[in-house]
């Protein structure tokens, strides 16, 4: 029997074409999303009307009516919600910056310690990493907060060194009294950093073009630190300290860090530091031993190998995951709401309870964090491009 | 930092001596570090030991002996308070049900993690049975078990419920988002990318706030969901967005040939994904998946902020007791130990997985 040949269908239904399906799926999804959005919007208006909750952003220009315990910009309760939100954003940025700096420092030290040849050093560092990253950051923050609460009262404050006091009211430190010379010192510091950068660039240019190696570390360090020191010394080296003193129930003078700030800062720093340590370790271990052995065989010095062989390659492995750790540290600073540090989420939460405008308050929090996240990832991508391999 | 080696024969013959020299005194800098650390440890360890062991109060039923002069850690607080810490407001006489449920639950997790049982035919019925038995034990109301409302759930079982819910709801969403992000259809891709990036850009707290404060406003009048369910869904979506990025990494590791072969066999999109691509992709990124599962377990502690009583908030609530409130450190150390055991075990497991995968590749 002759097999019956199926002639290829030339005019297959348009419904079976892949292109048509793709368009159809996407249109369906878009329609579903638009319908969902409309439905939610309809419900939310209905519900807000029924509960007599105001909508819109006009509450931002009304007086907040509550105070916050610490802020960078001066604030009192008669000022507007807009201003208190700004104060919250600044507090969040402040603790995130300090936290990122300290966590990087801790993480790099611990990461290097983990690959140390010294058994004690590496074991202690791994104990730190394993313990801290396997306990939730919420618990870290609460734990430090309750340790601070158990510290003695200001009258029996611990004094680790002269003029510094630790009590359940926080940490009090002596602070230099302001002087007309200090802005100039700061200015020369900026100049020094600029000079050091230019010098480093020039040294690199020379190395790449002539093969001459110029030591960079000590000259640039001395430019950066030496210049401001010189200005300070020439100006008569003015330095007087403002010491904290016990007056009434608390200390006055110097600089004081609140218990909430310290607990939150230690909590998020110690937690993120453990993750950064792991990233640094993996970066260092990613470098092939052969490269280091080859450099040694060429007779290169240890510092040179670190500076020009190990670190540039390790950074490529380290930078992208570290960027996401910076992001998560910033987001974890929102745990201030838990212990009373007036960060953005804490202030948003209080405003939400005062005005009932949940949608607007939460929208502000989310938008601010999205902006911060995008900014950090753009900055880190930019830096990542600087350290990435440049191939011809 | 290579030491110049002209090793004395004794050191070569005695491995201990060599080990000590290599690990503690390989260079001047290392020797200095060793001495410094030993000094610090000698100062710190004995006082910790005194506080935590020698002078600690272990089993006293009253708080007075903890407050006596020179008393160290008050572990008695755990002996006294562990039931409300671990089980929250659940009726005291019914705690045995939670213990049984936890034992079953943890054993099922252990079975799931061992490679021998990685077959859908075994795991799917096992998990359905597990979830059925555990919900029966927790809710009760059948077979003569007293009914317990979710309002009274708390402590470790609630942590486990939130964790399981997050992972069980979250994984399928994660797979869909990852596939959507790799889709050739620009509309679907754009929606998935935006959704993932927005969720990853905000803190978990704000999502919990949405679940608690905003989500009820979205629903038509009269329709309500349990707050625990809302929180669980919020956490699942948050988890899914992070997990989707890990799975995307796995999908990118699959070579074009696999897709082409599947198409040549005449498989449709879903068949290709389910039978060929996903099993390989998920296996490749299993360590990353486990890492985010660990994170999901730790993230359950965020519910403290919105007033659900997981193990951490139950402990915080219990420690409001004025008689014992001086001993919060000990209580939190106990909770930290529980989280540590679970997360440490899982992270060791994920390191093992990495080793198996490397073996397969070599």
XYZ file of C-alpha atoms in Angstrom:
754
model
C 0.000 0.000 0.000
C 1.310 3.276 -0.935
C 1.639 5.582 1.970
C -0.492 8.552 1.753
C 1.660 11.607 1.538
C 0.689 14.530 3.648
C 1.338 17.644 1.665
C 2.749 20.413 3.839
C 0.022 22.798 4.777
C 0.842 26.028 3.125
C -1.841 28.156 4.660
C -1.732 27.066 8.295
C -4.043 28.957 10.533
C -2.568 32.204 11.770
C -3.382 30.999 15.303
C -0.480 28.532 15.099
C 2.197 30.961 14.073
C 4.757 31.675 16.750
C 4.875 35.380 16.026
C 1.143 35.698 16.479
C 1.243 33.743 19.709
C 3.997 35.888 21.135
C 2.077 39.052 20.463
C -1.109 37.513 21.818
C 0.508 36.338 25.055
C 2.007 39.736 25.691
C -1.220 41.549 24.944
C -3.086 39.177 27.261
C -0.585 39.741 30.052
C -0.701 43.505 29.579
C -4.494 43.465 29.586
C -4.539 41.333 32.746
C -2.120 43.693 34.470
C -4.073 46.780 33.451
C -7.306 45.192 34.629
C -5.695 44.172 37.935
C -4.293 47.659 38.415
C -7.683 49.252 37.722
C -9.435 46.796 40.049
C -7.017 47.442 42.915
C -7.238 51.179 42.370
C -11.030 51.020 42.375
C -11.066 48.983 45.595
C -8.567 51.163 47.359
C -10.519 54.341 46.564
C -13.716 52.709 47.730
C -12.109 51.525 50.979
C -10.381 54.821 51.735
C -13.627 56.715 51.119
C -15.489 54.431 53.439
C -12.880 54.762 56.203
C -12.672 58.531 55.695
C -8.932 58.473 55.164
C -7.539 61.400 53.204
C -5.562 60.659 50.063
C -2.863 62.591 48.307
C 0.299 64.302 49.364
C -1.091 67.372 51.122
C -0.202 65.914 54.527
C 3.459 66.490 53.695
C 3.078 70.227 54.257
C 1.267 69.816 57.566
C 3.041 69.903 60.942
C 4.229 66.459 61.968
C 3.319 66.791 65.631
C 5.900 64.298 66.848
C 9.557 64.637 67.614
C 12.554 62.481 66.788
C 15.395 61.705 69.150
C 18.262 62.551 66.815
C 18.674 64.106 63.400
C 21.331 65.761 61.327
C 19.136 68.707 60.370
C 17.479 70.551 63.280
C 13.918 69.434 63.781
C 11.056 70.092 66.145
C 7.523 68.790 66.173
C 5.971 71.956 64.722
C 7.750 71.380 61.415
C 6.255 69.569 58.441
C 6.051 65.895 57.525
C 8.184 66.677 54.465
C 10.979 67.869 56.708
C 10.729 64.919 59.095
C 10.908 62.550 56.131
C 14.002 64.399 54.940
C 15.497 64.019 58.422
C 14.739 60.303 58.265
C 16.377 59.915 54.864
C 19.480 61.704 56.149
C 19.626 59.452 59.204
C 19.309 56.378 56.993
C 22.053 57.619 54.666
C 24.238 58.541 57.602
C 24.095 55.144 59.288
C 24.398 53.383 55.926
C 27.571 55.312 55.014
C 29.218 54.713 58.377
C 28.062 51.082 58.321
C 29.410 50.487 54.807
C 32.766 51.981 55.766
C 33.097 49.916 58.961
C 31.750 46.707 57.417
C 34.220 46.985 54.540
C 37.075 47.504 56.985
C 35.975 44.571 59.159
C 35.243 42.365 56.164
C 38.590 42.984 54.465
C 40.520 42.344 57.690
C 38.562 39.165 58.441
C 38.720 37.967 54.848
C 42.493 38.316 54.771
C 42.663 36.720 58.233
C 40.727 33.704 56.953
C 43.425 32.900 54.404
C 46.213 33.651 56.867
C 48.849 30.988 57.336
C 48.533 31.531 61.059
C 46.235 28.795 62.337
C 44.898 30.854 65.253
C 44.136 33.866 63.085
C 42.335 31.891 60.408
C 40.318 29.828 62.899
C 39.208 32.879 64.854
C 38.207 34.630 61.653
C 36.189 31.627 60.459
C 34.495 31.397 63.846
C 33.469 35.041 63.474
C 32.172 34.511 59.944
C 30.236 31.337 60.707
C 28.654 32.626 63.897
C 27.665 36.043 62.603
C 26.252 35.158 59.224
C 24.190 32.256 60.533
C 22.243 34.392 62.978
C 19.547 36.747 61.622
C 20.433 40.426 61.433
C 17.273 41.224 63.414
C 18.675 39.210 66.305
C 22.065 40.950 65.958
C 20.434 44.349 66.352
C 18.184 43.309 69.250
C 21.086 41.567 70.963
C 23.323 44.657 70.925
C 20.444 46.834 71.932
C 19.758 44.684 74.990
C 23.452 44.565 75.908
C 23.507 48.378 75.893
C 20.356 48.485 77.997
C 22.087 46.332 80.627
C 25.094 48.665 80.866
C 25.424 50.764 84.059
C 23.678 54.121 84.484
C 25.565 57.308 83.528
C 26.626 57.807 87.146
C 28.507 54.502 87.154
C 29.556 54.748 83.504
C 32.534 52.725 82.340
C 35.520 54.801 81.324
C 37.655 52.786 78.869
C 40.043 55.727 78.431
C 40.219 59.220 79.793
C 37.192 61.277 78.734
C 35.207 58.456 77.073
C 32.156 57.081 78.863
C 30.021 54.053 78.089
C 26.657 53.797 79.792
C 23.123 52.771 78.974
C 22.715 56.283 77.532
C 25.240 55.480 74.825
C 28.845 56.351 74.131
C 30.302 59.761 75.010
C 33.586 60.801 73.421
C 35.733 63.922 73.662
C 35.569 66.042 70.526
C 37.940 68.755 69.305
C 36.628 72.295 69.829
C 35.959 73.981 66.500
C 38.672 76.333 65.260
C 38.908 78.787 62.326
C 41.830 76.791 60.983
C 39.914 73.494 60.601
C 38.078 74.342 57.355
C 41.476 75.101 55.831
C 42.867 71.808 57.073
C 39.895 70.032 55.505
C 40.468 71.957 52.274
C 44.129 70.918 52.109
C 43.091 67.339 52.823
C 40.942 67.433 49.679
C 43.840 69.016 47.798
C 46.145 66.284 49.121
C 43.827 63.506 47.969
C 43.592 65.146 44.558
C 47.353 65.450 44.361
C 47.848 61.835 45.368
C 45.387 60.718 42.671
C 47.177 62.735 40.006
C 50.533 61.375 41.168
C 49.229 57.788 41.036
C 47.887 58.353 37.533
C 51.180 59.799 36.397
C 53.158 56.928 37.954
C 50.929 54.459 36.179
C 51.253 56.266 32.873
C 55.033 56.211 33.216
C 55.045 52.544 34.185
C 52.913 51.608 31.221
C 54.933 53.646 28.785
C 58.508 53.278 30.002
C 58.337 50.193 32.201
C 59.781 52.169 35.101
C 58.204 51.279 38.399
C 57.667 54.179 40.792
C 56.626 53.436 44.366
C 53.224 55.011 44.888
C 52.039 54.110 48.351
C 54.335 56.151 50.581
C 54.492 59.305 48.432
C 50.712 59.474 48.040
C 50.108 58.752 51.715
C 52.483 61.497 52.728
C 50.846 63.968 50.336
C 47.387 63.097 51.662
C 48.229 63.256 55.357
C 51.283 65.491 55.327
C 49.734 68.510 53.637
C 46.909 69.034 56.158
C 49.290 68.278 59.020
C 51.679 70.917 57.722
C 48.912 73.545 57.512
C 47.742 72.610 60.988
C 51.262 72.849 62.422
C 51.959 76.165 60.668
C 48.733 77.561 62.088
C 50.050 76.962 65.583
C 48.643 73.439 66.023
C 45.434 74.515 67.751
C 43.824 71.602 69.561
C 41.584 71.671 72.580
C 39.187 68.920 73.477
C 35.613 69.257 74.601
C 35.236 66.576 77.264
C 31.870 65.084 78.146
C 30.906 65.791 81.757
C 28.203 64.380 83.936
C 25.523 67.025 84.546
C 22.288 65.938 86.146
C 21.213 62.634 84.650
C 23.344 62.633 81.544
C 26.551 63.837 79.979
C 26.990 67.208 78.324
C 29.657 68.229 75.869
C 31.898 66.199 73.591
C 30.216 64.014 71.050
C 27.619 61.461 72.007
C 26.386 58.420 70.137
C 22.926 57.284 71.146
C 22.336 53.676 72.270
C 19.991 53.094 69.321
C 22.587 54.335 66.853
C 25.332 52.154 68.364
C 23.158 49.035 68.527
C 21.982 49.410 64.936
C 25.467 50.271 63.669
C 27.181 47.350 65.427
C 24.400 44.959 64.440
C 24.421 45.678 60.709
C 28.206 46.122 60.549
C 29.054 42.842 62.239
C 26.476 40.969 60.160
C 27.485 42.423 56.786
C 31.181 42.244 57.695
C 30.905 38.441 57.866
C 29.526 38.299 54.328
C 32.135 40.701 52.983
C 34.850 38.583 54.657
C 33.638 35.552 52.698
C 33.642 37.543 49.471
C 37.173 38.819 50.099
C 38.367 35.301 50.896
C 36.880 33.917 47.692
C 38.482 36.786 45.779
C 41.916 36.049 47.172
C 41.528 32.303 46.666
C 40.422 32.806 43.078
C 43.935 33.816 42.131
C 45.852 30.980 40.676
C 48.810 29.980 42.846
C 50.880 29.630 39.717
C 50.702 33.368 39.089
C 52.125 34.178 42.490
C 54.790 31.515 42.149
C 55.688 32.833 38.720
C 55.982 36.390 40.049
C 58.211 35.168 42.848
C 60.307 33.300 40.354
C 60.709 36.567 38.464
C 62.097 38.016 41.670
C 59.256 40.467 42.337
C 58.872 41.794 45.835
C 55.944 40.715 47.976
C 54.402 44.193 48.103
C 54.689 44.482 44.346
C 53.000 41.132 43.827
C 50.134 42.174 46.099
C 49.739 45.571 44.469
C 50.010 44.613 40.809
C 49.171 40.895 40.607
C 46.899 39.809 43.436
C 44.692 42.778 44.278
C 43.696 43.896 40.750
C 42.556 40.381 39.879
C 40.890 39.727 43.223
C 38.935 42.982 42.948
C 37.194 41.699 39.836
C 35.803 38.831 41.858
C 35.135 40.945 44.942
C 33.456 44.090 43.641
C 30.118 42.867 42.211
C 29.001 40.794 45.234
C 30.280 43.473 47.620
C 28.042 45.991 45.886
C 25.028 43.852 46.687
C 26.220 43.580 50.295
C 26.325 47.391 50.472
C 22.772 47.431 49.200
C 21.595 44.908 51.739
C 23.334 46.812 54.553
C 21.501 49.957 53.496
C 18.211 48.086 53.436
C 18.955 46.471 56.808
C 19.389 49.920 58.348
C 15.588 49.957 58.221
C 15.751 47.782 61.357
C 16.026 51.086 63.221
C 12.244 50.834 63.505
C 12.812 47.909 65.855
C 14.897 49.717 68.456
C 13.831 53.321 68.002
C 16.544 54.775 65.780
C 14.726 57.439 63.728
C 15.562 56.204 60.249
C 13.258 56.617 57.267
C 11.186 53.489 57.952
C 10.746 54.373 61.613
C 9.541 57.872 60.735
C 7.372 56.553 57.914
C 5.803 54.063 60.299
C 5.049 56.747 62.888
C 3.606 59.058 60.213
C 1.497 56.164 58.938
C 0.039 55.621 62.388
C -0.569 59.364 62.886
C -2.236 60.145 59.576
C -3.565 56.754 58.510
C -2.187 57.431 55.035
C -0.553 54.029 54.701
C -0.282 54.037 50.918
C 1.528 57.360 50.711
C 3.852 56.710 53.672
C 4.882 53.281 52.389
C 5.228 54.613 48.839
C 7.682 57.249 50.082
C 9.765 54.624 51.887
C 9.862 52.344 48.848
C 10.709 55.116 46.401
C 13.526 56.417 48.564
C 15.032 52.941 48.923
C 14.670 52.286 45.196
C 16.521 55.533 44.480
C 19.283 54.642 46.946
C 19.573 51.127 45.512
C 19.776 52.381 41.952
C 22.389 54.985 42.885
C 24.570 52.463 44.704
C 24.372 49.975 41.862
C 25.189 52.645 39.266
C 28.206 53.791 41.317
C 29.394 50.234 41.857
C 28.931 49.366 38.185
C 31.023 52.373 37.312
C 33.736 51.246 39.733
C 33.434 47.706 38.432
C 34.155 48.986 34.924
C 37.314 50.628 36.236
C 38.670 47.374 37.648
C 37.356 45.001 34.986
C 39.676 43.310 32.538
C 40.282 45.496 29.520
C 40.775 43.331 26.502
C 41.729 44.529 23.114
C 56.023 35.562 53.110
C 57.926 32.409 52.319
C 60.297 31.447 55.070
C 63.760 30.444 54.014
C 63.764 26.728 54.523
C 66.884 24.993 55.591
C 64.874 22.779 57.882
C 66.536 21.078 60.797
C 66.129 17.341 60.461
C 64.275 17.050 63.778
C 61.493 19.288 62.584
C 61.098 17.233 59.415
C 60.865 14.026 61.355
C 58.396 15.285 63.959
C 55.243 16.400 62.120
C 53.809 18.187 65.159
C 56.811 20.445 65.486
C 56.662 21.220 61.795
C 52.931 21.879 61.929
C 53.332 24.241 64.870
C 56.170 26.076 63.192
C 54.318 26.421 59.877
C 51.094 27.527 61.479
C 52.238 29.782 64.276
C 55.785 30.965 63.701
C 56.341 30.929 59.931
C 57.559 34.531 59.971
C 58.271 37.338 62.403
C 54.881 38.908 61.675
C 53.104 35.595 62.251
C 54.939 35.011 65.520
C 53.928 38.452 66.695
C 50.280 37.808 65.770
C 50.308 34.463 67.547
C 51.704 35.943 70.742
C 49.249 38.852 70.637
C 46.215 36.599 70.129
C 47.311 34.128 72.785
C 47.665 37.019 75.236
C 44.193 38.343 74.425
C 42.663 34.874 74.642
C 44.334 34.296 78.001
C 42.738 37.456 79.280
C 39.286 37.013 77.728
C 38.595 33.270 77.792
C 38.846 32.635 81.553
C 36.397 35.425 82.366
C 33.972 34.133 79.741
C 34.359 30.645 81.121
C 33.702 31.900 84.633
C 30.636 33.834 83.481
C 29.193 31.150 81.241
C 30.077 27.944 83.097
C 31.697 28.171 86.519
C 29.548 30.863 88.117
C 26.506 30.288 85.937
C 23.178 29.418 87.510
C 21.904 26.386 85.677
C 18.667 25.067 87.003
C 17.318 27.247 89.786
C 13.576 27.679 89.543
C 13.673 31.164 91.036
C 15.339 34.305 89.835
C 16.876 35.175 93.228
C 19.949 32.986 92.887
C 20.623 34.603 89.494
C 20.665 38.013 91.129
C 23.023 37.015 93.915
C 26.454 38.606 94.086
C 29.004 37.067 91.724
C 26.496 34.998 89.775
C 27.427 34.502 86.134
C 25.163 33.623 83.268
C 21.605 32.797 84.260
C 20.864 29.722 82.137
C 18.020 29.074 84.534
C 16.002 31.554 82.521
C 15.972 29.031 79.678
C 15.034 26.174 81.972
C 12.212 28.327 83.252
C 10.986 30.001 80.062
C 11.832 27.669 77.206
C 8.255 26.493 76.693
C 6.721 29.928 75.934
C 9.874 30.873 74.000
C 9.676 27.808 71.789
C 5.920 27.455 71.470
C 4.461 30.919 72.078
C 0.830 31.150 73.122
C -0.065 27.619 72.054
C -2.081 25.912 74.842
C 0.387 24.468 77.331
C -1.210 21.015 77.507
C -1.021 20.658 73.708
C 2.699 21.350 73.348
C 3.366 17.655 72.662
C 1.588 18.086 69.318
C 4.074 20.766 68.301
C 7.013 18.621 69.366
C 5.747 15.732 67.244
C 5.107 18.090 64.324
C 8.609 19.565 64.575
C 10.213 16.120 64.663
C 8.270 15.011 61.578
C 8.995 18.271 59.812
C 12.731 18.230 60.451
C 13.004 14.571 59.415
C 11.226 15.339 56.154
C 13.655 18.197 55.517
C 16.556 15.817 56.157
C 15.110 13.268 53.732
C 14.548 15.984 51.126
C 18.149 17.073 51.338
C 19.688 13.677 50.750
C 20.426 12.970 47.127
C 19.105 9.429 47.259
C 15.525 10.677 47.471
C 15.654 13.290 44.738
C 12.734 11.864 42.832
C 9.441 13.644 42.429
C 7.613 10.326 42.996
C 9.056 10.155 46.506
C 9.262 13.790 47.479
C 5.846 15.022 46.333
C 3.762 12.511 48.351
C 6.163 12.863 51.273
C 5.669 16.631 51.420
C 1.919 16.408 50.947
C 1.747 13.920 53.833
C 4.089 16.070 55.897
C 2.093 19.248 55.379
C -1.159 17.375 56.055
C 0.033 15.798 59.297
C 1.711 18.966 60.535
C -1.344 21.138 59.849
C -3.545 18.553 61.556
C -1.263 18.632 64.580
C -1.158 22.420 64.660
C -4.786 23.205 63.919
C -6.334 20.154 65.486
C -10.117 19.975 65.475
C -10.139 16.391 64.183
C -9.635 13.007 65.853
C -10.300 14.467 69.292
C -7.520 17.034 69.031
C -8.456 20.404 70.469
C -8.831 23.169 67.822
C -6.156 25.887 68.016
C -6.611 29.126 66.083
C -3.679 30.596 64.090
C -3.819 33.569 66.475
C -2.334 31.270 69.111
C 0.406 29.857 66.922
C 3.829 31.007 67.837
C 7.444 30.284 68.556
C 9.498 27.795 66.591
C 6.498 26.183 64.826
C 5.426 29.582 63.488
C 8.984 30.201 62.295
C 8.830 26.837 60.500
C 5.396 27.592 59.034
C 6.532 30.959 57.674
C 9.733 29.415 56.355
C 7.975 26.516 54.615
C 5.319 28.807 53.187
C 7.950 31.190 51.859
C 9.910 28.453 50.118
C 6.938 26.391 48.874
C 5.105 29.417 47.422
C 8.276 31.211 46.454
C 10.099 28.576 44.388
C 7.485 28.251 41.593
C 7.178 32.052 41.373
C 10.969 32.270 41.227
C 11.123 29.794 38.345
C 8.410 31.675 36.440
C 10.143 35.032 37.004
C 13.504 33.615 35.911
C 11.986 32.145 32.755
C 10.148 35.406 32.129
C 13.359 37.359 32.437
C 15.004 35.088 29.848
C 11.964 35.220 27.582
C 12.281 36.361 23.979
C 9.084 38.368 24.288
C 10.123 41.918 25.138
C 6.890 42.765 26.957
C 7.083 39.804 29.327
C 10.788 40.319 29.840
C 10.318 43.990 30.723
C 7.582 43.224 33.236
C 9.672 40.536 34.949
C 12.826 42.675 35.045
C 10.966 45.644 36.528
C 9.219 43.505 39.098
C 12.391 41.705 40.204
C 14.477 44.868 40.414
C 11.819 46.816 42.311
C 11.349 44.083 44.890
C 15.104 43.677 45.327
C 15.532 47.407 45.742
C 13.351 47.805 48.824
C 13.781 46.413 52.352
C 11.726 43.407 53.415
C 10.136 45.537 56.139
C 8.374 47.739 53.613
C 6.931 44.662 51.918
C 5.665 43.408 55.273
C 4.125 46.854 55.854
C 2.373 46.548 52.508
C 1.115 43.078 53.430
C -0.226 44.313 56.759
C -1.372 47.883 56.042
C -2.017 48.242 52.319
C -3.070 44.829 51.099
C -6.411 44.838 52.975
C -7.241 48.122 51.205
C -6.869 46.412 47.825
C -9.569 43.873 48.549
C -13.278 44.451 48.021
C -15.267 45.095 51.143
C -15.963 42.044 53.267
C -13.115 39.939 51.880
C -10.357 39.326 54.392
C -7.282 37.186 54.600
C -5.490 35.927 57.645
C -2.592 38.245 58.460
C -0.202 35.288 58.673
C -1.138 34.263 55.136
C -0.634 37.818 53.834
C 2.782 38.061 55.461
C 3.737 34.666 54.087
C 2.775 35.675 50.554
C 4.758 38.909 50.881
C 7.812 37.021 52.071
C 7.382 34.418 49.334
C 7.352 37.086 46.604
C 10.382 38.811 48.122
C 12.210 35.471 48.326
C 11.183 34.620 44.764
C 12.778 37.772 43.328
C 16.156 36.948 44.835
C 15.870 33.284 43.939
C 14.877 34.180 40.366
C 18.261 35.839 39.872
C 20.046 32.683 41.069
C 17.957 30.508 38.755
C 18.637 32.905 35.886
C 22.325 32.242 36.501
C 21.648 28.515 36.260
C 19.648 28.958 33.064
C 22.498 30.937 31.514
C 24.852 28.032 32.216
C 22.866 25.704 29.947
C 24.366 25.531 26.478
C 22.442 26.374 23.321
C 22.782 22.793 22.180
C 20.401 21.625 24.884
C 17.685 23.979 23.680
C 18.297 23.063 20.058
C 18.205 19.352 20.820
C 14.929 19.771 22.696
C 13.455 21.690 19.765
C 14.698 19.073 17.347
C 12.823 16.477 19.376
C 9.712 18.541 18.765
C 9.138 19.463 22.414
C 7.057 22.521 23.132
C 8.277 25.343 25.359
C 7.001 23.989 28.647
C 8.033 20.411 27.939
C 11.483 21.570 26.950
C 11.811 23.597 30.128
C 10.405 21.035 32.534
C 12.077 17.952 31.100
C 15.404 19.242 29.809
C 16.433 22.719 30.833
C 15.181 23.269 34.397
C 16.456 20.004 35.915
C 19.959 20.872 34.724
C 19.742 24.570 35.545
C 18.463 24.010 39.074
C 21.177 21.457 39.712
C 23.891 23.856 38.584
C 22.736 26.629 40.899
C 21.723 24.447 43.840
C 24.321 25.993 46.211
C 22.969 29.454 45.446
C 19.419 28.234 45.946
C 20.302 26.785 49.341
C 21.942 30.085 50.312
C 18.740 31.967 49.645
C 16.753 29.323 51.497
C 18.993 29.974 54.510
C 18.342 33.690 54.072
C 14.605 32.981 53.951
C 14.870 31.153 57.268
C 16.656 34.090 58.858
C 14.211 36.547 57.274
C 11.294 34.982 59.150
C 12.584 36.937 62.159
C 11.432 40.207 60.509
C 7.861 39.429 61.558
C 8.867 40.703 64.994
C 8.269 44.192 63.603
C 4.678 43.567 62.613
C 3.734 41.643 65.733
C 3.657 37.974 64.734
C 5.098 35.693 67.400
C 7.887 33.736 65.778
C 10.585 32.353 68.058
C 12.414 35.677 68.310
C 9.365 37.818 69.078
C 7.997 35.173 71.440
C 11.299 35.388 73.323
C 11.194 39.186 73.336
C 7.651 39.059 74.701
C 8.538 36.476 77.353
C 11.503 38.530 78.480
C 9.249 41.424 79.428
C 8.680 39.497 82.674
C 10.093 41.889 85.328
C 11.504 39.011 87.388
C 13.688 37.780 84.546
C 14.209 40.804 82.336
C 17.822 41.230 83.447
C 18.710 37.990 81.702
C 17.724 38.791 78.121
C 21.278 38.134 76.904
C 21.085 34.483 77.918
C 17.661 34.099 76.311
C 18.803 35.676 73.044
C 21.945 33.525 73.029
C 19.672 30.481 73.225
C 17.604 31.713 70.259
C 20.791 32.559 68.360
C 21.979 28.985 68.945
C 18.781 27.586 67.411
C 19.126 29.762 64.301
C 22.831 28.956 64.148
C 22.347 25.174 64.248
C 19.792 25.270 61.441
C 21.633 27.720 59.193
C 25.073 26.262 59.831
C 23.844 22.766 58.972
C 22.281 24.041 55.759
C 25.388 25.991 54.746
C 27.622 22.967 55.367
C 25.155 21.034 53.227
C 25.424 23.563 50.431
C 29.225 23.257 50.536
C 28.829 19.481 50.153
C 26.532 20.012 47.196
C 29.161 22.194 45.595
C 31.669 19.370 46.014
C 29.345 16.793 44.408
C 28.740 19.092 41.483
C 32.461 19.598 41.002
C 32.991 15.842 41.066
C 30.367 15.422 38.367
C 32.075 17.949 36.178
C 35.588 16.602 36.467
